[in-house]
Coordinates of C-alpha atoms and ligand atoms in Angstrom, one line a residue:
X1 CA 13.2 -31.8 0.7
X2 CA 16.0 -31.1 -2.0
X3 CA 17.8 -34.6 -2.0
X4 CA 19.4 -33.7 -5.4
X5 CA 23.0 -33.9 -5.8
X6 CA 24.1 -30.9 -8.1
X7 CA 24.2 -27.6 -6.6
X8 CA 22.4 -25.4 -7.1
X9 CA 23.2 -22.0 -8.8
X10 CA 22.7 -18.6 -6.8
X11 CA 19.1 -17.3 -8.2
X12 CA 19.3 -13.6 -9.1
X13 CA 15.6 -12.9 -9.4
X14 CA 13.2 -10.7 -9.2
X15 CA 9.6 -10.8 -7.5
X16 CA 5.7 -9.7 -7.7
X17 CA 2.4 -10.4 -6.2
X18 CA -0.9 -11.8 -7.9
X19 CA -3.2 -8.5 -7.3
X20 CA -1.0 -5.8 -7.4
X21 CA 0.4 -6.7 -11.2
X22 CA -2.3 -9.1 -12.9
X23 CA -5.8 -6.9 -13.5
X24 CA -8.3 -9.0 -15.3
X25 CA -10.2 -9.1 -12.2
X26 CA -13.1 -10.3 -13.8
X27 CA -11.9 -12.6 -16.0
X28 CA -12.1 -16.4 -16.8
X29 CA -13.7 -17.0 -13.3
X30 CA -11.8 -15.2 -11.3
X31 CA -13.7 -14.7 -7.8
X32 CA -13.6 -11.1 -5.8
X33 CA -10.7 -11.0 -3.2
X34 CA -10.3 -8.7 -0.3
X35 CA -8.3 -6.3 -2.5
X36 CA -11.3 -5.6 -4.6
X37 CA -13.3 -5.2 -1.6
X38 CA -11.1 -2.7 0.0
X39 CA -9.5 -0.8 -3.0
X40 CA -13.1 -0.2 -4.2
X41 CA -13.6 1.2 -0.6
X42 CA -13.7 5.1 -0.8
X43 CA -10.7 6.3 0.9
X44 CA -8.7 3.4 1.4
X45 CA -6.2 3.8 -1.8
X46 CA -4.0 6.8 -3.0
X47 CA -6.2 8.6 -5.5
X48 CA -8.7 6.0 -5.5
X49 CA -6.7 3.5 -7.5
X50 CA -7.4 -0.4 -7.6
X51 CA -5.9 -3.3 -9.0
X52 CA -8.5 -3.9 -11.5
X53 CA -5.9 -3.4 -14.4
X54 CA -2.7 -2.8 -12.6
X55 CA -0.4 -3.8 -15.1
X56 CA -2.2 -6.0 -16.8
X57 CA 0.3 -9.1 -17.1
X58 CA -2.6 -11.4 -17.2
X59 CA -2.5 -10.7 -20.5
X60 CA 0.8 -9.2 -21.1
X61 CA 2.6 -12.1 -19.5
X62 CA 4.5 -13.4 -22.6
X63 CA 6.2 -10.4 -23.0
X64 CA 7.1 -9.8 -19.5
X65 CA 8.3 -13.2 -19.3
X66 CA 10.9 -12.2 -22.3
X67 CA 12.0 -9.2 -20.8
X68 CA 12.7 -10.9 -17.8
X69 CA 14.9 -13.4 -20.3
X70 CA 16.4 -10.2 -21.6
X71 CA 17.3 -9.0 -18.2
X72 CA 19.4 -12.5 -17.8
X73 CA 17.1 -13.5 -14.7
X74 CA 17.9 -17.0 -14.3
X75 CA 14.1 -16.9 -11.2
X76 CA 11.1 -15.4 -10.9
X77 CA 8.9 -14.6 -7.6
X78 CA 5.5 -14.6 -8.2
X79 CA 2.0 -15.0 -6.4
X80 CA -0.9 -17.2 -7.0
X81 CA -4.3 -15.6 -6.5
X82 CA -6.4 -17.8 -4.2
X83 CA -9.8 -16.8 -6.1
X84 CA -8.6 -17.4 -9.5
X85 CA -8.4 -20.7 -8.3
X86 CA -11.6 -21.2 -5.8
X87 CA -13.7 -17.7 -6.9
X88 CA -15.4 -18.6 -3.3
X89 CA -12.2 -19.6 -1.6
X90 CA -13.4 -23.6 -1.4
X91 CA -15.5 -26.0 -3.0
X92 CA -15.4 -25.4 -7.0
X93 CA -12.4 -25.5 -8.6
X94 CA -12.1 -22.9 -11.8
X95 CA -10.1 -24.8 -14.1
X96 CA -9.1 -21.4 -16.1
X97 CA -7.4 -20.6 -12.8
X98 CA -4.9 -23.4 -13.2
X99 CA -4.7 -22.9 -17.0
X100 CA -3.3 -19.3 -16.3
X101 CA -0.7 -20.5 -13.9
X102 CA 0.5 -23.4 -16.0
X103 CA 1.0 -21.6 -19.1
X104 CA 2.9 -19.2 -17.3
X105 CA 4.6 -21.6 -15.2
X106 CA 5.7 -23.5 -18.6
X107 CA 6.7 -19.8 -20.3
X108 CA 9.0 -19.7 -17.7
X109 CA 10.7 -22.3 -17.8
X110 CA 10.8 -22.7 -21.8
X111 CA 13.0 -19.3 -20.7
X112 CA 15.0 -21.1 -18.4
X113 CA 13.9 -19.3 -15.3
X114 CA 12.9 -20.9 -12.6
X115 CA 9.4 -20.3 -10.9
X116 CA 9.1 -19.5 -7.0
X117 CA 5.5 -19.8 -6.3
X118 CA 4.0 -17.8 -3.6
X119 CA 0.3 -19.4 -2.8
X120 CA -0.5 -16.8 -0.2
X121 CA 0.5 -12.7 -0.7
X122 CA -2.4 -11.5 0.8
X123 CA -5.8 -11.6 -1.7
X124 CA -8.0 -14.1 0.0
X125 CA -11.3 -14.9 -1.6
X126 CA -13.8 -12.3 -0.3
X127 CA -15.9 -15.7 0.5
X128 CA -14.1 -16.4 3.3
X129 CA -13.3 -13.0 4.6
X130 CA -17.4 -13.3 4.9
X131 CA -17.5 -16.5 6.7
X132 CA -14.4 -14.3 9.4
X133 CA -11.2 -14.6 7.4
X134 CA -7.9 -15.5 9.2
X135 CA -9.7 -14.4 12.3
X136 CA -11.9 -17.9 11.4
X137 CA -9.7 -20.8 12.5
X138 CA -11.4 -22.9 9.5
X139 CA -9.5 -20.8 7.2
X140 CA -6.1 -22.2 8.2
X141 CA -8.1 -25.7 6.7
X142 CA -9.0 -23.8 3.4
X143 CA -5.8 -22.5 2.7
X144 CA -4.2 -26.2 2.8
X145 CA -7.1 -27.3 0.6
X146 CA -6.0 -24.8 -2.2
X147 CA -2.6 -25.6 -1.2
X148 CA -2.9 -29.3 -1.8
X149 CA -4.6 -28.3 -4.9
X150 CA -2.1 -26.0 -6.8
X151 CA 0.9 -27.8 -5.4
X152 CA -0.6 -30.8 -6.9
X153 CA -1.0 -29.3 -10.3
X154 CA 2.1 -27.4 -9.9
X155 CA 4.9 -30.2 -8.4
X156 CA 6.1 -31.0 -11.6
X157 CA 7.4 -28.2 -12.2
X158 CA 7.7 -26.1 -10.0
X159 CA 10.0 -26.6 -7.0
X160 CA 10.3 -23.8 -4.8
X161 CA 7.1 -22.9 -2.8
X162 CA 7.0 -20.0 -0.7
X163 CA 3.4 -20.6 1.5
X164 CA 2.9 -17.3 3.1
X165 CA 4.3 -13.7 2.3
X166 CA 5.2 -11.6 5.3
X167 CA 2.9 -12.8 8.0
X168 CA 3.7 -9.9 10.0
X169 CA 2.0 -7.8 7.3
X170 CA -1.0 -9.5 6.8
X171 CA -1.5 -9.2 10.6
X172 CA -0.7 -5.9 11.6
X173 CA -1.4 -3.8 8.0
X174 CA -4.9 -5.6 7.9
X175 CA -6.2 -6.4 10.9
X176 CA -4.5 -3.7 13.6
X177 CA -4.0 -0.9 11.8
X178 CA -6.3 -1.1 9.0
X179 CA -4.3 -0.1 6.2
X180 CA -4.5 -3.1 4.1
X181 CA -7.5 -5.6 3.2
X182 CA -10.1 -6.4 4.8
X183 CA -9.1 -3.2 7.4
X184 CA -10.1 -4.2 10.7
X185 CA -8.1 -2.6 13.6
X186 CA -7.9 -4.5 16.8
X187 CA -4.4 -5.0 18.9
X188 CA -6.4 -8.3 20.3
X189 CA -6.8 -9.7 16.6
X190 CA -2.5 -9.7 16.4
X191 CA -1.9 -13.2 17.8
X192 CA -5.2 -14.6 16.3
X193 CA -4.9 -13.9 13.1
X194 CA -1.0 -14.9 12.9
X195 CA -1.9 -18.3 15.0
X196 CA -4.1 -19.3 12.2
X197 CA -2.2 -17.7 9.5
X198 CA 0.9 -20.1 10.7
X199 CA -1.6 -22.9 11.2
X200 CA -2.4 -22.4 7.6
X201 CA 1.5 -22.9 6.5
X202 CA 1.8 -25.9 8.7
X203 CA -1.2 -27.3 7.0
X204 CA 0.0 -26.1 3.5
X205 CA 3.1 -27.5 4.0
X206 CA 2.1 -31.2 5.2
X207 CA 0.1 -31.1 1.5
X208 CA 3.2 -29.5 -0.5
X209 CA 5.9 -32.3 1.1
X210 CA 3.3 -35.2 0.1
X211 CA 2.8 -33.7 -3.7
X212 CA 6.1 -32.4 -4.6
X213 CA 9.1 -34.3 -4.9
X214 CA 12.0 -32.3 -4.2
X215 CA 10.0 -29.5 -3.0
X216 CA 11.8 -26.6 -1.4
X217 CA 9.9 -24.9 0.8
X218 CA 9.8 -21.7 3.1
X219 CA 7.9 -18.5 4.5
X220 CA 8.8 -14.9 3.2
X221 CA 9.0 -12.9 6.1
X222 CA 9.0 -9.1 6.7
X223 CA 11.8 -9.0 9.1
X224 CA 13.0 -5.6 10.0
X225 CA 16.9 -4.3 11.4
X226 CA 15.8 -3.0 15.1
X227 CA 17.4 -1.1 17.6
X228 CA 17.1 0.4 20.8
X229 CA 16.2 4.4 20.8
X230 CA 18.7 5.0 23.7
X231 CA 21.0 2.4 26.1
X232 CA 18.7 3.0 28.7
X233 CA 17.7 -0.3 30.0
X234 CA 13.7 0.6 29.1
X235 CA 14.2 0.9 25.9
X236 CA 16.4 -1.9 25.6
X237 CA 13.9 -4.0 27.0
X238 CA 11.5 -1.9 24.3
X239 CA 13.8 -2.8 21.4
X240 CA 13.2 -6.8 22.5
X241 CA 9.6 -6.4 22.8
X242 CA 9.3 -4.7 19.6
X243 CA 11.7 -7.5 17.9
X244 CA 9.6 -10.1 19.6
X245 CA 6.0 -8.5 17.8
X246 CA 7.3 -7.6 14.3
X247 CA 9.8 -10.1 13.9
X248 CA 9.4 -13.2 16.0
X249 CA 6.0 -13.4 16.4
X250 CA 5.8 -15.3 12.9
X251 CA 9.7 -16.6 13.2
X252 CA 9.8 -18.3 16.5
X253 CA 6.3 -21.1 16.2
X254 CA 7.4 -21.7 12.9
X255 CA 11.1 -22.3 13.2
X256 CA 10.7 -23.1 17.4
X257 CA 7.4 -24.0 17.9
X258 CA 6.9 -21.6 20.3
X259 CA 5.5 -17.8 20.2
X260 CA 8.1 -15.1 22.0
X261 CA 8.0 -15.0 25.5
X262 CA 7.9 -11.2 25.6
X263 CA 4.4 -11.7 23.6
X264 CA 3.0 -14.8 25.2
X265 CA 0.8 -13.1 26.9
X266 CA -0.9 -12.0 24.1
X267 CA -1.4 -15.8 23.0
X268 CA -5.3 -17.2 23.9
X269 CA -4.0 -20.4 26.0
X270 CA -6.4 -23.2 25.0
X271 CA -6.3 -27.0 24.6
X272 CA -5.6 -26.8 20.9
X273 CA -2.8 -24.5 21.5
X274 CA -0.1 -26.8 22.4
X275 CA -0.7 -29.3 19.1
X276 CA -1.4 -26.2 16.8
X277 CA 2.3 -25.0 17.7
X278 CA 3.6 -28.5 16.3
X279 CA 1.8 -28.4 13.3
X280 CA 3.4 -24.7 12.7
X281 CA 6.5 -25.8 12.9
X282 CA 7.0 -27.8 9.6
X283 CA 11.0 -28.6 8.4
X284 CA 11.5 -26.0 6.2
X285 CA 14.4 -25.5 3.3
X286 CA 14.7 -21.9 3.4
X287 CA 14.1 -18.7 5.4
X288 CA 13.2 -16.1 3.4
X289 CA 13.9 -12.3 3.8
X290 CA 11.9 -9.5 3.1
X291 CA 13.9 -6.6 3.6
X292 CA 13.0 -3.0 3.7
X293 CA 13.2 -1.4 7.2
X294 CA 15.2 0.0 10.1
X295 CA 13.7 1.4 13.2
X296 CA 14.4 2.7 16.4
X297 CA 12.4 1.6 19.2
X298 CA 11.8 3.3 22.8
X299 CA 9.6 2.5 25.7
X300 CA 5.9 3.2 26.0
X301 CA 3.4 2.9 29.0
X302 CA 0.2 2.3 26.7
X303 CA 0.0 -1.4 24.8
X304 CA 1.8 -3.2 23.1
X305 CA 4.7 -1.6 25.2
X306 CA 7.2 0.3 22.6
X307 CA 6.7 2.8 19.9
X308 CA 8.5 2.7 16.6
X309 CA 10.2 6.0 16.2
X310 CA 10.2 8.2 12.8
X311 CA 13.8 7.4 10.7
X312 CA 16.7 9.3 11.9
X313 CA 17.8 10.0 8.5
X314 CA 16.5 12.6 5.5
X315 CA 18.0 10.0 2.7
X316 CA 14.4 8.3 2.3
X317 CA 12.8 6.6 -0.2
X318 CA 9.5 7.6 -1.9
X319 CA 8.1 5.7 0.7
X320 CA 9.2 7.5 3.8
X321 CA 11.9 4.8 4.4
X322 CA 15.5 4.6 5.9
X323 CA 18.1 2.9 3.4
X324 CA 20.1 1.0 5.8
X325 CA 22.1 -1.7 3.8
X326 CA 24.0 -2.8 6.4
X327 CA 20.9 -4.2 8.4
X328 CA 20.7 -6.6 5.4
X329 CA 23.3 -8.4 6.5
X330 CA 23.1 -7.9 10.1
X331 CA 19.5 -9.4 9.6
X332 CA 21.1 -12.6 7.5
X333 CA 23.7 -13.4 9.9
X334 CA 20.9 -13.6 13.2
X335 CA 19.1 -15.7 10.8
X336 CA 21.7 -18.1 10.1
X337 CA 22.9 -18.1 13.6
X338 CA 19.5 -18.2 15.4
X339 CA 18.0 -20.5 13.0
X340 CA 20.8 -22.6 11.8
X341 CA 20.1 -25.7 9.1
X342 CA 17.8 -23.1 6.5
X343 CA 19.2 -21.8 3.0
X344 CA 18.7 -18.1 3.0
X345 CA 16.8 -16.4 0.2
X346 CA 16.5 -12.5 0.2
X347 CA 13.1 -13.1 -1.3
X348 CA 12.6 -8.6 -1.2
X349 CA 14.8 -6.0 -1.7
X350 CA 14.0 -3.3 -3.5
X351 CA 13.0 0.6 -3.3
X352 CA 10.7 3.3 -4.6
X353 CA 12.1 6.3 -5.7
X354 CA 10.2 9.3 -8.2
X355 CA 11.6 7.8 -11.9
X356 CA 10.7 10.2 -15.2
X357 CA 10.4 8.3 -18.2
X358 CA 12.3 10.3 -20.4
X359 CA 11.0 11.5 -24.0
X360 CA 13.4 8.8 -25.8
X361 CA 12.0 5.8 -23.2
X362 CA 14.5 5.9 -20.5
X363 CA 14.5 6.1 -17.2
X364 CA 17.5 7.1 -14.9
X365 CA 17.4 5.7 -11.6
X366 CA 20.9 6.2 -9.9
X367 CA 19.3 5.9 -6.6
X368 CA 17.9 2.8 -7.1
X369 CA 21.1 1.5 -8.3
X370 CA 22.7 2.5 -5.8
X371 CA 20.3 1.4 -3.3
X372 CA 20.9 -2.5 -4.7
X373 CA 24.4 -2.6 -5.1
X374 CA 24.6 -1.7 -1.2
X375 CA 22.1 -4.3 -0.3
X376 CA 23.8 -6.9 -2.7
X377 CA 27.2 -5.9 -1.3
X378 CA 25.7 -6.3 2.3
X379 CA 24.5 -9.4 1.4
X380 CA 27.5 -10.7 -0.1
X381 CA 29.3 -10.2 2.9
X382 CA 27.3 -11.8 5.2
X383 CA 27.5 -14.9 2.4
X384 CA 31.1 -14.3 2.8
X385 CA 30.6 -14.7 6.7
X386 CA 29.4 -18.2 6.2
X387 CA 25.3 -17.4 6.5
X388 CA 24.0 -20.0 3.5
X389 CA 22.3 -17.5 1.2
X390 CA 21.1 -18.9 -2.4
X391 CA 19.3 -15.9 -4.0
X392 CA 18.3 -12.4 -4.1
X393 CA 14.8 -11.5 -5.7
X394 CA 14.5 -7.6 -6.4
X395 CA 11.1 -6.0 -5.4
X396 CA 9.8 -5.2 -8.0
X397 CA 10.2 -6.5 -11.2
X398 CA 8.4 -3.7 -12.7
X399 CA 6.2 -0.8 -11.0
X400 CA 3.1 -1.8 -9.5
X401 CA -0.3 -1.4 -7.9
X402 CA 2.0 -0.8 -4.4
X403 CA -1.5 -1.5 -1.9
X404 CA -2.7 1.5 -0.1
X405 CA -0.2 3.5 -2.0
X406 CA -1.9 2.9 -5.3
X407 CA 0.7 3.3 -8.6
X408 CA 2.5 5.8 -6.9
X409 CA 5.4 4.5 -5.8
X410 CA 7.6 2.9 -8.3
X411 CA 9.4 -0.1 -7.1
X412 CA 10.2 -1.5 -10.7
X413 CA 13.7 -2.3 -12.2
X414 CA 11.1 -2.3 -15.2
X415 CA 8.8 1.2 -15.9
X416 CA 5.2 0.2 -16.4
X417 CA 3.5 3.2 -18.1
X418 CA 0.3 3.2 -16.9
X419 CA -1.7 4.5 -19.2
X420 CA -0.4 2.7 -22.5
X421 CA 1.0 -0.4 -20.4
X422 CA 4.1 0.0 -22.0
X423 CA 7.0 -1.2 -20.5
X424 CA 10.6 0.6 -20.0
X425 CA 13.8 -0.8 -18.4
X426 CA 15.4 1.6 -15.8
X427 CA 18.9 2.0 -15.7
X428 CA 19.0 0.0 -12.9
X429 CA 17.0 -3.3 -15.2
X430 CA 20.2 -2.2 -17.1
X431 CA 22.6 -2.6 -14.5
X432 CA 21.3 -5.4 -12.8
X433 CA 21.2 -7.4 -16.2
X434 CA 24.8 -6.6 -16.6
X435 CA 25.7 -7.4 -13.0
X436 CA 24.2 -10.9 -13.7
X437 CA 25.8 -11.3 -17.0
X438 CA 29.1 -10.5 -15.9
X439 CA 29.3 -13.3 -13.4
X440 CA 27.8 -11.7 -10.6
X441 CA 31.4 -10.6 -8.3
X442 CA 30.6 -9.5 -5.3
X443 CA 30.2 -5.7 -5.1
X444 CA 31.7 -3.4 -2.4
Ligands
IFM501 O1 4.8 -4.2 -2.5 C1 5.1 -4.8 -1.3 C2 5.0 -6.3 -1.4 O2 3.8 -6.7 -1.8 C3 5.3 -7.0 -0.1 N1 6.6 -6.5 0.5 C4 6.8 -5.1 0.5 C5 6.5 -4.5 -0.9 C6 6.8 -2.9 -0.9 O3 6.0 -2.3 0.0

């Protein structure tokens, strides 16, 4: 827990993830993850892409560290990957692993940015999908053994700890719809996989508290602004059910101990159930919020109950989704009142939108500028409200391998030229430095 007595300042940040910006898959160790399983997979990627370069900041890291300097971001988001670390999930350590992560870790703070570490955003070691994965309970164990390890090597420096990013995901992208690593699709696997996935955090987060002094610690969910297709009581009841499988089902046994009632059902009652709920629900510092979505919901007879309706409005982003600022805050403000006693830290926000790199290197993004000034100002106002929010973390901090969407969308506030790995701030890098620079007022 933070027990030190100076505040501390309001991080403007900006995040990325292990495999979808490092490359250098087979470097220094490095073990195969369920990303290089399934992105080598015909049909699984846009175009056949993969992350086995992606933008290459294994190598390039120095430089992206300074731009982040240049861009006045006083944090950083970032992801460990798991088989850097254990190349078959458990047992040997790679010590080059570690080395990576420290000299990155130290880069960043020589640049006064502080590091918040993700351990888990979504490449397990394709070791233990073999031995069943998150479907195997034993991997909830593994995941605290790497935890223990890289919060031990890490405590020292780095703080802020963010054990799993966006449960929700994991679950239902990879193992119910099959759009995401390892691609199985099974309703049924839902409630198993998050069950040990939040096992795994409670674990994680018994090692972190006893390695890290001063540790602040939290999950990044995917939480999602929903509402009911009609008033009619059905879907009403539709909109709950939804809420309860997308955003409470990794919410409630973490923060409550206790999965929704309106999915309980879909819970496996057994004799470890009760004492696996306890160990989920660890005192955590922060909440964080992954914000991208807004859906209507309406009333289905077929399982799970409700179906998620297409956006209601043509202003999309590249990736098909609504820009609703104003769930942003709506989403805070449940957050702080529903789960009261938790900083707040927008640990995503961010869109992709079609950027041209013009011929003199610049990019013109107005969109995306846009975009973030309505979901800062959103956020702001909920602050303003009284919800406890501490930070803001862009997604991205520069275009990416974006999963099953390959390079295609650009999330970046940074343009990562693909071919020459040359690197480009947007207008909106611009802005945001700017915003930061210039105190950071709130926006309306
Ligand atoms: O790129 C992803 C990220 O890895 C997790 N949150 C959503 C982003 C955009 O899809």
């Amino acid at each position: 827990m933070d027990t030190s007595a100076s505040p501390s300042p309001f991080f403007w940040g900006a995040a990325t993830a292990s495999y979808q910006i490092e490359g250098a898959v087979n470097e220094d160790g490095r073990g195969v993850s369920i990303w290089d399983t399934f992105a080598h997979t015909d049909g699984n990627i846009y175009a056949g892409e993969t992350g086995d370069i992606a933008t290459d900041h294994y190598h390039r890291w120095r430089d992206d560290v300074r731009l982040m300097s240049e861009l006045h971001l006083n944090s950083y988001r970032m992801s460990i990957a798991w088989s850097r670390i254990f190349p078959e999930g458990r047992g040997a350590l790679n010590q080059a692993g570690i080395d990576f992560y420290n000299r990155l870790i130290d880069g960043l703070i020589a640049h006064n940015i502080t590091p918040f570490v993700t351990l888990y955003h979504w490449d397990l070691p394709q070791a233990l999908q073999n031995a069943g994965g998150w479907l195997n309970r034993d991997t909830a164990k593994w995941f605290a053994d790497y935890a223990n390890v890289m919060t031990q090597k890490l405590g020292d420096r780095v703080k802020h700890f963010i054990t799993l990013n966006e449960p929700f995901i994991a679950v239902y992208n990879g193992h119910v719809e099959g759009s995401h690593a390892p691609g199985l699709k099974n309703l049924n696997y839902a409630t198993v996989v998050m069950r040990h996935l939040l096992l795994g955090h409670g674990l994680a987060m018994q090692a972190l508290r006893a390695n890290v002094a001063n540790s602040s610690a939290g999950i990044a969910y995917s939480l999602a602004q929903i509402d009911p297709d009609t008033d009619k009581d059905d879907d009403i009841a539709a909109a709950a059910l939804g809420d309860a499988f997308i955003n409470r089902m990794a919410l409630e046994p973490t923060l409550r101990g206790e999965f929704p009632k309106e999915i309980a059902h879909m819970v496996q009652e057994d004799n470890t159930l009760a004492d696996d709920l306890r160990v989920m629900r660890q005192p955590m510092d922060f909440i964080g919020v992954n914000y991208y979505r807004h859906y209507f919901i309406r009333a289905k007879q077929e399982m799970p109950g409700f179906e998620v309706l297409p956006p209601k409005t043509k202003d999309l982003t590249e990736m098909g989704w609504e820009s609703y600022p104003q769930g942003l805050g709506q989403l805070i403000q449940r957050i702080a009142k529903d789960y009261p006693g938790h900083d707040i830290y927008v640990t995503e926000s961010g869109a992709a939108y079609p950027d041209v790199l013009t011929e003199t290197g610049e990019v013109h993004d107005p969109r995306r500028i846009e975009y973030l000034q309505e979901h800062i100002a959103s956020m702001q106002k909920a602050q303003a409200a009284g919800a406890p929010v501490k930070g803001y973390f862009i997604w991205s901090f520069m275009d990416n391998f974006e999963w099953a969407c390959g390079f295609k969308p650009r999330f970046g506030i940074v343009y990562t030229d693909f071919s020459s790995q040359r690197r480009y701030v947007k207008d909106s890098g611009k802005w945001y430095a700017e915003f930061i620079a210039n105190g950071a007022h709130p926006l309306k």
